[in-house]
Short mmCIF file of C-alpha atoms (C1' of nucleotides) in Angstrom, two decimals:
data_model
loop_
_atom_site.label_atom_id
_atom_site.label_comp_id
_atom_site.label_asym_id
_atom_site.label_seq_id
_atom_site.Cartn_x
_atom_site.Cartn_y
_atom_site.Cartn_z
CA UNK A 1 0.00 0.00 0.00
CA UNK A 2 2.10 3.14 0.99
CA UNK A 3 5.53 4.27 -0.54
CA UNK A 4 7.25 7.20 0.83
CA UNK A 5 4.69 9.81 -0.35
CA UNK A 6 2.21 7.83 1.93
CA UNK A 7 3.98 6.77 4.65
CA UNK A 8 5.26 10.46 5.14
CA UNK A 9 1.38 11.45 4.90
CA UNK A 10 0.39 9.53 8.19
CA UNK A 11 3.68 10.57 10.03
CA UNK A 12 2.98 13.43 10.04
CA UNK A 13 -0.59 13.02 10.77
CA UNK A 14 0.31 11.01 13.59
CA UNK A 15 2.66 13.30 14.48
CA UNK A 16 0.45 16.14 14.70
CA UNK A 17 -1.49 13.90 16.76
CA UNK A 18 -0.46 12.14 19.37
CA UNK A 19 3.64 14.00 20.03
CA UNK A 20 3.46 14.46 23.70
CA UNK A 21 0.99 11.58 24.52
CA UNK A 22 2.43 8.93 26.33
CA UNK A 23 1.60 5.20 25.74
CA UNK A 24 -0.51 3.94 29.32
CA UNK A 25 -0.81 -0.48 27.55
CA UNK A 26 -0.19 -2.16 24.54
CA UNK A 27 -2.29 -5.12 23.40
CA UNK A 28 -0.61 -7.20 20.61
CA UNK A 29 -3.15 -9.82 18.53
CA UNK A 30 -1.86 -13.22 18.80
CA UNK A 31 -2.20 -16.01 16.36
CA UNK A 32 0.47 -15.13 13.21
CA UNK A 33 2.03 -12.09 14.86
CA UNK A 34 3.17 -9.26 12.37
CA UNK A 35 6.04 -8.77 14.95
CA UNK A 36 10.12 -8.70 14.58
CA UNK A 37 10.74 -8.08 17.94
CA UNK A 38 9.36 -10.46 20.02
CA UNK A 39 6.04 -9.34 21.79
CA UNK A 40 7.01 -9.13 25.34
CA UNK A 41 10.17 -6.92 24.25
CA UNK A 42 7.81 -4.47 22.18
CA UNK A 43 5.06 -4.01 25.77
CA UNK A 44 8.49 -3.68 27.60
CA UNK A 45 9.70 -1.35 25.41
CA UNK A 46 6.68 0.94 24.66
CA UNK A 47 4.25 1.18 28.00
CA UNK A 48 4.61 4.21 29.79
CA UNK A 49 6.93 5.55 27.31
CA UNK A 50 6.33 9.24 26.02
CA UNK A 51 5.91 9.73 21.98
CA UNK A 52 8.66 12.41 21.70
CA UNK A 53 7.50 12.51 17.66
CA UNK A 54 6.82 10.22 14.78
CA UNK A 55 8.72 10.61 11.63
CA UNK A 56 9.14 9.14 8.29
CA UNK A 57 12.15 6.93 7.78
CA UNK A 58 12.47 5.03 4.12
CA UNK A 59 9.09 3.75 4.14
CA UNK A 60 9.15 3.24 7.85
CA UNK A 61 6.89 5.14 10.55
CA UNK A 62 8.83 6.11 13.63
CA UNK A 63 7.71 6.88 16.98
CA UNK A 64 10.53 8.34 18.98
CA UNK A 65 10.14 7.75 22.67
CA UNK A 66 11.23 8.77 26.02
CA UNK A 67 10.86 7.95 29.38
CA UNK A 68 8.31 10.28 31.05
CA UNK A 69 5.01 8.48 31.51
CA UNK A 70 3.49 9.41 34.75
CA UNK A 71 5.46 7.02 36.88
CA UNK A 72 8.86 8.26 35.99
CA UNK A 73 7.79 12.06 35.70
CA UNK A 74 5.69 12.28 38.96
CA UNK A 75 8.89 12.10 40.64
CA UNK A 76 11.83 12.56 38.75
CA UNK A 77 15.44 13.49 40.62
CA UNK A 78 18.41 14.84 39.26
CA UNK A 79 19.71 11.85 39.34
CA UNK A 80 17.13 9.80 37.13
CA UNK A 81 16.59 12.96 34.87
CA UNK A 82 20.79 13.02 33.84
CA UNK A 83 19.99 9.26 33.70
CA UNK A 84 17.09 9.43 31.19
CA UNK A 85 19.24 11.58 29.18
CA UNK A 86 22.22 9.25 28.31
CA UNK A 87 19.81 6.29 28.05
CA UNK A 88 19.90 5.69 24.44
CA UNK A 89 16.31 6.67 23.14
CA UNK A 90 14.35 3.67 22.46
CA UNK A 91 12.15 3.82 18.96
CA UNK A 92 8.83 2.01 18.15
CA UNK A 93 9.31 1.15 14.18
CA UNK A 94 6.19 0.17 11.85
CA UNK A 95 6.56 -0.83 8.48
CA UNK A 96 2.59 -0.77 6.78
CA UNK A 97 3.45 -3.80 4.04
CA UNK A 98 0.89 -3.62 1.86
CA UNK A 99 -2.11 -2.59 3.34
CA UNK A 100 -1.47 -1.73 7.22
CA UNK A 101 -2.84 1.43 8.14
CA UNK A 102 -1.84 3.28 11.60
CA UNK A 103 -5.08 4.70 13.20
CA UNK A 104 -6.30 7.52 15.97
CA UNK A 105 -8.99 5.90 17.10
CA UNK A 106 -11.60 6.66 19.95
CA UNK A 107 -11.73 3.92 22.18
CA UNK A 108 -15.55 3.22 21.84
CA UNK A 109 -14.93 3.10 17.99
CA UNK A 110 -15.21 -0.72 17.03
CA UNK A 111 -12.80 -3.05 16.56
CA UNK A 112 -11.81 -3.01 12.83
CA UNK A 113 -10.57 -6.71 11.35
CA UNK A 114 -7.37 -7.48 11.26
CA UNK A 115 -6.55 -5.17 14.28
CA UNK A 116 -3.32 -6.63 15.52
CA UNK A 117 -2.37 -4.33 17.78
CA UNK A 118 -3.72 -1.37 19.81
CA UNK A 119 -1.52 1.14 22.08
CA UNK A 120 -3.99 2.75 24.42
CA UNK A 121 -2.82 6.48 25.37
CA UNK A 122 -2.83 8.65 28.50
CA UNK A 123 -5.41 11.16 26.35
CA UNK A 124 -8.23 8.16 25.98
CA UNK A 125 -7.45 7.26 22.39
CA UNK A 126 -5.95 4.64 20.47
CA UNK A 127 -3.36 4.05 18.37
CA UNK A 128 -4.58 1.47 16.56
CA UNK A 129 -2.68 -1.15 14.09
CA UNK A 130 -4.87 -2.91 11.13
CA UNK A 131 -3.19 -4.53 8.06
CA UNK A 132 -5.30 -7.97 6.22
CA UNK A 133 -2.46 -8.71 4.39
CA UNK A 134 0.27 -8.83 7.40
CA UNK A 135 2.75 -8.05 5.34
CA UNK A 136 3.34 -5.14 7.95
CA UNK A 137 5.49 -5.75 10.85
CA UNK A 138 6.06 -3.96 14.08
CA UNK A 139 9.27 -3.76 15.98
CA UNK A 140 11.16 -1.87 18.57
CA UNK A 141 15.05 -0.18 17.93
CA UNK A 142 17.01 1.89 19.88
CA UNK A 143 19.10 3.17 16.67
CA UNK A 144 16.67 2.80 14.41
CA UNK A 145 18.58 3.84 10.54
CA UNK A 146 17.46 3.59 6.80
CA UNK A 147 19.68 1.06 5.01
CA UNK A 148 19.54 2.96 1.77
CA UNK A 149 20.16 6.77 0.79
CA UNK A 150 16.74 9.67 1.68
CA UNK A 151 15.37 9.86 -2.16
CA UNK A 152 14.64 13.33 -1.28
CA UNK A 153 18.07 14.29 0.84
CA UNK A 154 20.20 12.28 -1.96
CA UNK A 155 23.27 13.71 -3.12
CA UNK A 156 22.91 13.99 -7.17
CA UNK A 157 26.78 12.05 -7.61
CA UNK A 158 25.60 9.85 -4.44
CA UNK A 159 22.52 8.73 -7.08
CA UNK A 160 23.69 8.59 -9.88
CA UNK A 161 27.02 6.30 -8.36
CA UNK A 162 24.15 4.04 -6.69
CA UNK A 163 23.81 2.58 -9.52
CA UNK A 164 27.19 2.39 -11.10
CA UNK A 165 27.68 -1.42 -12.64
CA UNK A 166 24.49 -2.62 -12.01
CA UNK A 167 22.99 -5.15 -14.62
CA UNK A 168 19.77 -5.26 -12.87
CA UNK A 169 16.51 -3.38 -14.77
CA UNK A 170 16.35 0.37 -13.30
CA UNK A 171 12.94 -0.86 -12.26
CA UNK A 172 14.63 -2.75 -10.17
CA UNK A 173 16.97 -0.95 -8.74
CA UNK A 174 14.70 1.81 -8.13
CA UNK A 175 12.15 -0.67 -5.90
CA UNK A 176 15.83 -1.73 -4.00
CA UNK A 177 15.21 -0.03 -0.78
CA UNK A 178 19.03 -1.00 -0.08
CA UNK A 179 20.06 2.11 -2.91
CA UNK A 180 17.25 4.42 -2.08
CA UNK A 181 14.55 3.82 0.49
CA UNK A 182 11.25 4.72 0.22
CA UNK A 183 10.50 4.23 -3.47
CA UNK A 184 8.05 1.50 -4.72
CA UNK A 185 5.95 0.66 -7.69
CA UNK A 186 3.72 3.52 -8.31
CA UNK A 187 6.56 6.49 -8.28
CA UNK A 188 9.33 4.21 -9.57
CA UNK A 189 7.00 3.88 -12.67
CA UNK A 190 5.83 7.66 -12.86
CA UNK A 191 10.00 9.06 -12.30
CA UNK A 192 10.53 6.64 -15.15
CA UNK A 193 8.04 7.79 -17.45
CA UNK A 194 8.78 11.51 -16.65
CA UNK A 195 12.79 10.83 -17.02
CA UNK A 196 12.03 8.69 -20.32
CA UNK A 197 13.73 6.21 -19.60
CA UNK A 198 12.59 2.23 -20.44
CA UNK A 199 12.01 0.45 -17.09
CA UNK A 200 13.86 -2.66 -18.23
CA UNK A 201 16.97 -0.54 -19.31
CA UNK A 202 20.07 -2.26 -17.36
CA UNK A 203 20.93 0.01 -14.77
CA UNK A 204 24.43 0.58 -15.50
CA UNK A 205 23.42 1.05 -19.49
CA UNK A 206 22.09 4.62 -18.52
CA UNK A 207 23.60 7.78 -19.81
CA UNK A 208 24.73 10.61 -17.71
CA UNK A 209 21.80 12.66 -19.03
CA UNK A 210 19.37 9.94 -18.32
CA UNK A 211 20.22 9.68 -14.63
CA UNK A 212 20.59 13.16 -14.67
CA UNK A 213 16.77 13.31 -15.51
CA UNK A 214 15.71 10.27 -13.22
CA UNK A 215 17.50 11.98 -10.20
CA UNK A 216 15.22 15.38 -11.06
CA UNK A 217 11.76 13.02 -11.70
CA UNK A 218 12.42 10.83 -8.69
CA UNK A 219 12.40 13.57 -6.46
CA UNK A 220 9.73 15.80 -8.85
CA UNK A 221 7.12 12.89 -8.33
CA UNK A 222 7.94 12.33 -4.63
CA UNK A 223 7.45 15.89 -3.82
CA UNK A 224 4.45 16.30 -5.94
CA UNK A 225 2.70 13.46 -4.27
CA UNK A 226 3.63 14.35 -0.88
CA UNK A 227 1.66 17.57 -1.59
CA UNK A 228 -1.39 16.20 -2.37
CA UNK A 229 -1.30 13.74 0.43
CA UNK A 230 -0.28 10.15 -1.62
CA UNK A 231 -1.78 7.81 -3.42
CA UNK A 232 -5.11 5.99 -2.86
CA UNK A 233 -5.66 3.03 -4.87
CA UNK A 234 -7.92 1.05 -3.19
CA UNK A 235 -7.41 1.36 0.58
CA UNK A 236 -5.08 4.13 1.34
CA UNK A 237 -6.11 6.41 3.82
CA UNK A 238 -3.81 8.34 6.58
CA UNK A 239 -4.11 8.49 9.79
CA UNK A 240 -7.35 10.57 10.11
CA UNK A 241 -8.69 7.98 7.49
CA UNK A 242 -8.41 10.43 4.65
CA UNK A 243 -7.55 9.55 0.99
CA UNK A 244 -5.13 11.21 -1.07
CA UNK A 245 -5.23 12.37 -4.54
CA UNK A 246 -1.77 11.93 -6.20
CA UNK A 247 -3.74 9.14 -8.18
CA UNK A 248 -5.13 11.48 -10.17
CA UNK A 249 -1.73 12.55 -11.72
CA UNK A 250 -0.74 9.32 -12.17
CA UNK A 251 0.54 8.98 -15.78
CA UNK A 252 1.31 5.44 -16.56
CA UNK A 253 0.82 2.90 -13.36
CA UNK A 254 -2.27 1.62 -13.45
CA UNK A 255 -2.91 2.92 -17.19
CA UNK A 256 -2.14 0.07 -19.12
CA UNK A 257 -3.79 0.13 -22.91
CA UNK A 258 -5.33 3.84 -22.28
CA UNK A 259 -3.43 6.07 -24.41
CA UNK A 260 -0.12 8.19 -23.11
CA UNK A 261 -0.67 11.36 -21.89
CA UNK A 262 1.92 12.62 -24.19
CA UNK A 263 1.96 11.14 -27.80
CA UNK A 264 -1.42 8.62 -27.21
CA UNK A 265 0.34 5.80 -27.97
CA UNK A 266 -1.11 2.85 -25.64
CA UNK A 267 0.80 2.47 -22.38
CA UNK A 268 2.24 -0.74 -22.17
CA UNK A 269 2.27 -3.11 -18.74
CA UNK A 270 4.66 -5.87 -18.85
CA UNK A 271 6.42 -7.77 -15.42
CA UNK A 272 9.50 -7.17 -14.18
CA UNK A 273 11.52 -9.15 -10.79
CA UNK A 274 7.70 -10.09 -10.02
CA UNK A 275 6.38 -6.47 -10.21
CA UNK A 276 3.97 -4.98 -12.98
CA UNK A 277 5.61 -2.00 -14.68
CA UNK A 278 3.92 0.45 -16.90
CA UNK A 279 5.45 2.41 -19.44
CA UNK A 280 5.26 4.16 -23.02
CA UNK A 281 6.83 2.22 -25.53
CA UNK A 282 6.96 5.39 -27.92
CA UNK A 283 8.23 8.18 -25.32
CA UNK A 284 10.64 6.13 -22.95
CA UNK A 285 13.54 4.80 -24.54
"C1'" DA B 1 27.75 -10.90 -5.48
"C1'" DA B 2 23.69 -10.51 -7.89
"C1'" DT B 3 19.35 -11.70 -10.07
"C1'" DG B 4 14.90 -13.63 -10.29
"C1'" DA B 5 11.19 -16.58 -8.81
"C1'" DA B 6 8.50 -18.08 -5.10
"C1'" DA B 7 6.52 -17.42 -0.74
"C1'" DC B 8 4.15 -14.87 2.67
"C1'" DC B 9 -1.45 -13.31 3.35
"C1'" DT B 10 -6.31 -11.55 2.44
"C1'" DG B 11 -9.63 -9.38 -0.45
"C1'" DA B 12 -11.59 -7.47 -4.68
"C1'" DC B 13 -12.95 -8.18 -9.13
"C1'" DA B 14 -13.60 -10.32 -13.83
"C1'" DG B 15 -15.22 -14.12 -16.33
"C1'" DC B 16 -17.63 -18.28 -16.79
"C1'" DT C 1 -24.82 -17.97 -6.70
"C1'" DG C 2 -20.44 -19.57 -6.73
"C1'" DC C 3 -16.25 -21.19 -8.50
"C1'" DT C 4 -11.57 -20.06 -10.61
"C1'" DG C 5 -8.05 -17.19 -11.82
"C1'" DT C 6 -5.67 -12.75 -11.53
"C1'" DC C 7 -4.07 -8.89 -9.34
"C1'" DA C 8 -2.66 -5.65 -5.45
"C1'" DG C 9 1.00 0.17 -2.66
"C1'" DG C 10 6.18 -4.88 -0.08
"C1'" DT C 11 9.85 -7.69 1.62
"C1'" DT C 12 12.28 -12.01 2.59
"C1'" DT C 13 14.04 -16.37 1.40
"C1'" DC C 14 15.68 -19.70 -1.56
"C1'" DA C 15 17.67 -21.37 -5.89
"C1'" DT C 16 20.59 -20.36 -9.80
#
DNA sequence: AATGAAACCTGACAGC
DNA sequence: TGCTGTCAGGTTTCAT
């Protein structure tokens, strides 16, 4: 479901939110967990903790936390407070999959299915985690770091080196979050389109001018998307459960036969590394 | 080392 | 109505 447009969406929304609440229980679904810490580290690590913020790492959510829920703050000493401070921050981490969604909820609102976790807060709400799929997982970090380069902070030698010798389709190496993290299907097709550049082009096989282009679409698309709040396909919604409209601008994914936008020739969907890829077989070379 | 296919899940939708 | 097949915003694991 969410790429970086989306994912930076709900951070902020949760953000906005619930910074400054502080986590009172957790309650983590059992059966197949969505977990990759295990369960009792996650309670251990989260209850009573205060959400410092939530951010947007690769396509990760981040809640940064600190100590400060009432029991720690009701009396706190010099002591404990210098003690707090050198304790390495702890981080709750959420990765969405395909179709997890993080939630505000009241606490009389129902139960949605495939809630697998909720994390009740001091205020009376919920922070509430559904995803059908489980392809999401939740985990706990106290040094929590991307393993590929900010598409949007990205150096323009740092990009176009990331790709240096690579015989893998730029389709592919785009979707690596390893290289860059936070791009997936939808914008990796639309920065192609817009750079005109072939999705199935080996990596290393483009031209200085063609990754000059990408580097400039990449980051166009992200920041255009971001704007209007994401994508929403069939179930996106952020955190206050609304939609957003980058769909809308959407030139190629999810356009496959309908003419191009640019010269009408049909836009073409073919499968690459397991992943449907749209393109225009007359504009992108 | 690197590339691709399969696996992990559930739900929506098209076609018969 | 209901069955089958296909597809979906992602990542990990297992063969080549």
């Amino acid at each position: 479901m969410p790429e970086l447009p989306e994912v930076e969406t709900i951070a902020r929304g949760l953000d906005s939110r619930v910074a400054g609440d502080v986590i009172e229980s957790v309650w983590l679904g059992s059966k197949p967990e969505p977990l990759k810490s295990p369960a009792r580290e996650i309670v251990a690590t989260l209850e009573s903790k205060r959400i410092a913020g939530v951010r947007r790492v690769g396509k990760h959510i981040v809640f940064d936390l600190e100590n400060g829920g009432r029991a720690s703050s009701a009396k706190k000493t010099h002591k404990t407070a210098r003690a707090s401070k050198l304790a390495p921050t702890s981080q709750w981490i959420v990765h969405l999959g395909m179709t997890g969604r993080m939630l505000v909820c009241p606490p009389e609102e129902e139960i949605a299915k495939h809630t697998h976790a909720i994390a009740r807060l001091a205020s009376g709400r919920e922070l509430r985690f559904v995803d059908p799929r489980r392809f999401g997982r939740l985990s706990v970090s106290s040094g929590f770091e991307a393993q590929g380069s900010e598409p949007l902070d990205v150096e323009p030698a740092r990009f176009v080196s990331l790709f240096r010798g690579r015989k893998t389709p730029i389709k592919s190496a785009l979707l690596n979050q390893k290289l860059l993290s936070g791009v997936g299907n939808i914008y990796a097709d639309e920065s192609l389109f817009r750079a005109r550049v072939r999705p199935r082009r080996r990596a290393a096989s483009l031209t200085r001018d063609e990754l000059g282009r990408l580097y400039q679409t990449v980051q166009e698309v992200l920041k255009e998307a971001i704007a209007l709040g994401g994508s929403s396909i069939s179930d996106y919604v952020d955190s206050d459960g609304e939609e957003g409209f980058f769909q809308l601008q959407h030139r190629v994914y999810g356009r496959e036969a309908e003419p191009c936008l640019v010269c009408r020739t049909p836009v073409k969907r073919v499968v690459i590394a397991g992943r449907s890829a749209h393109y225009c077989p007359k504009c992108q070379k």
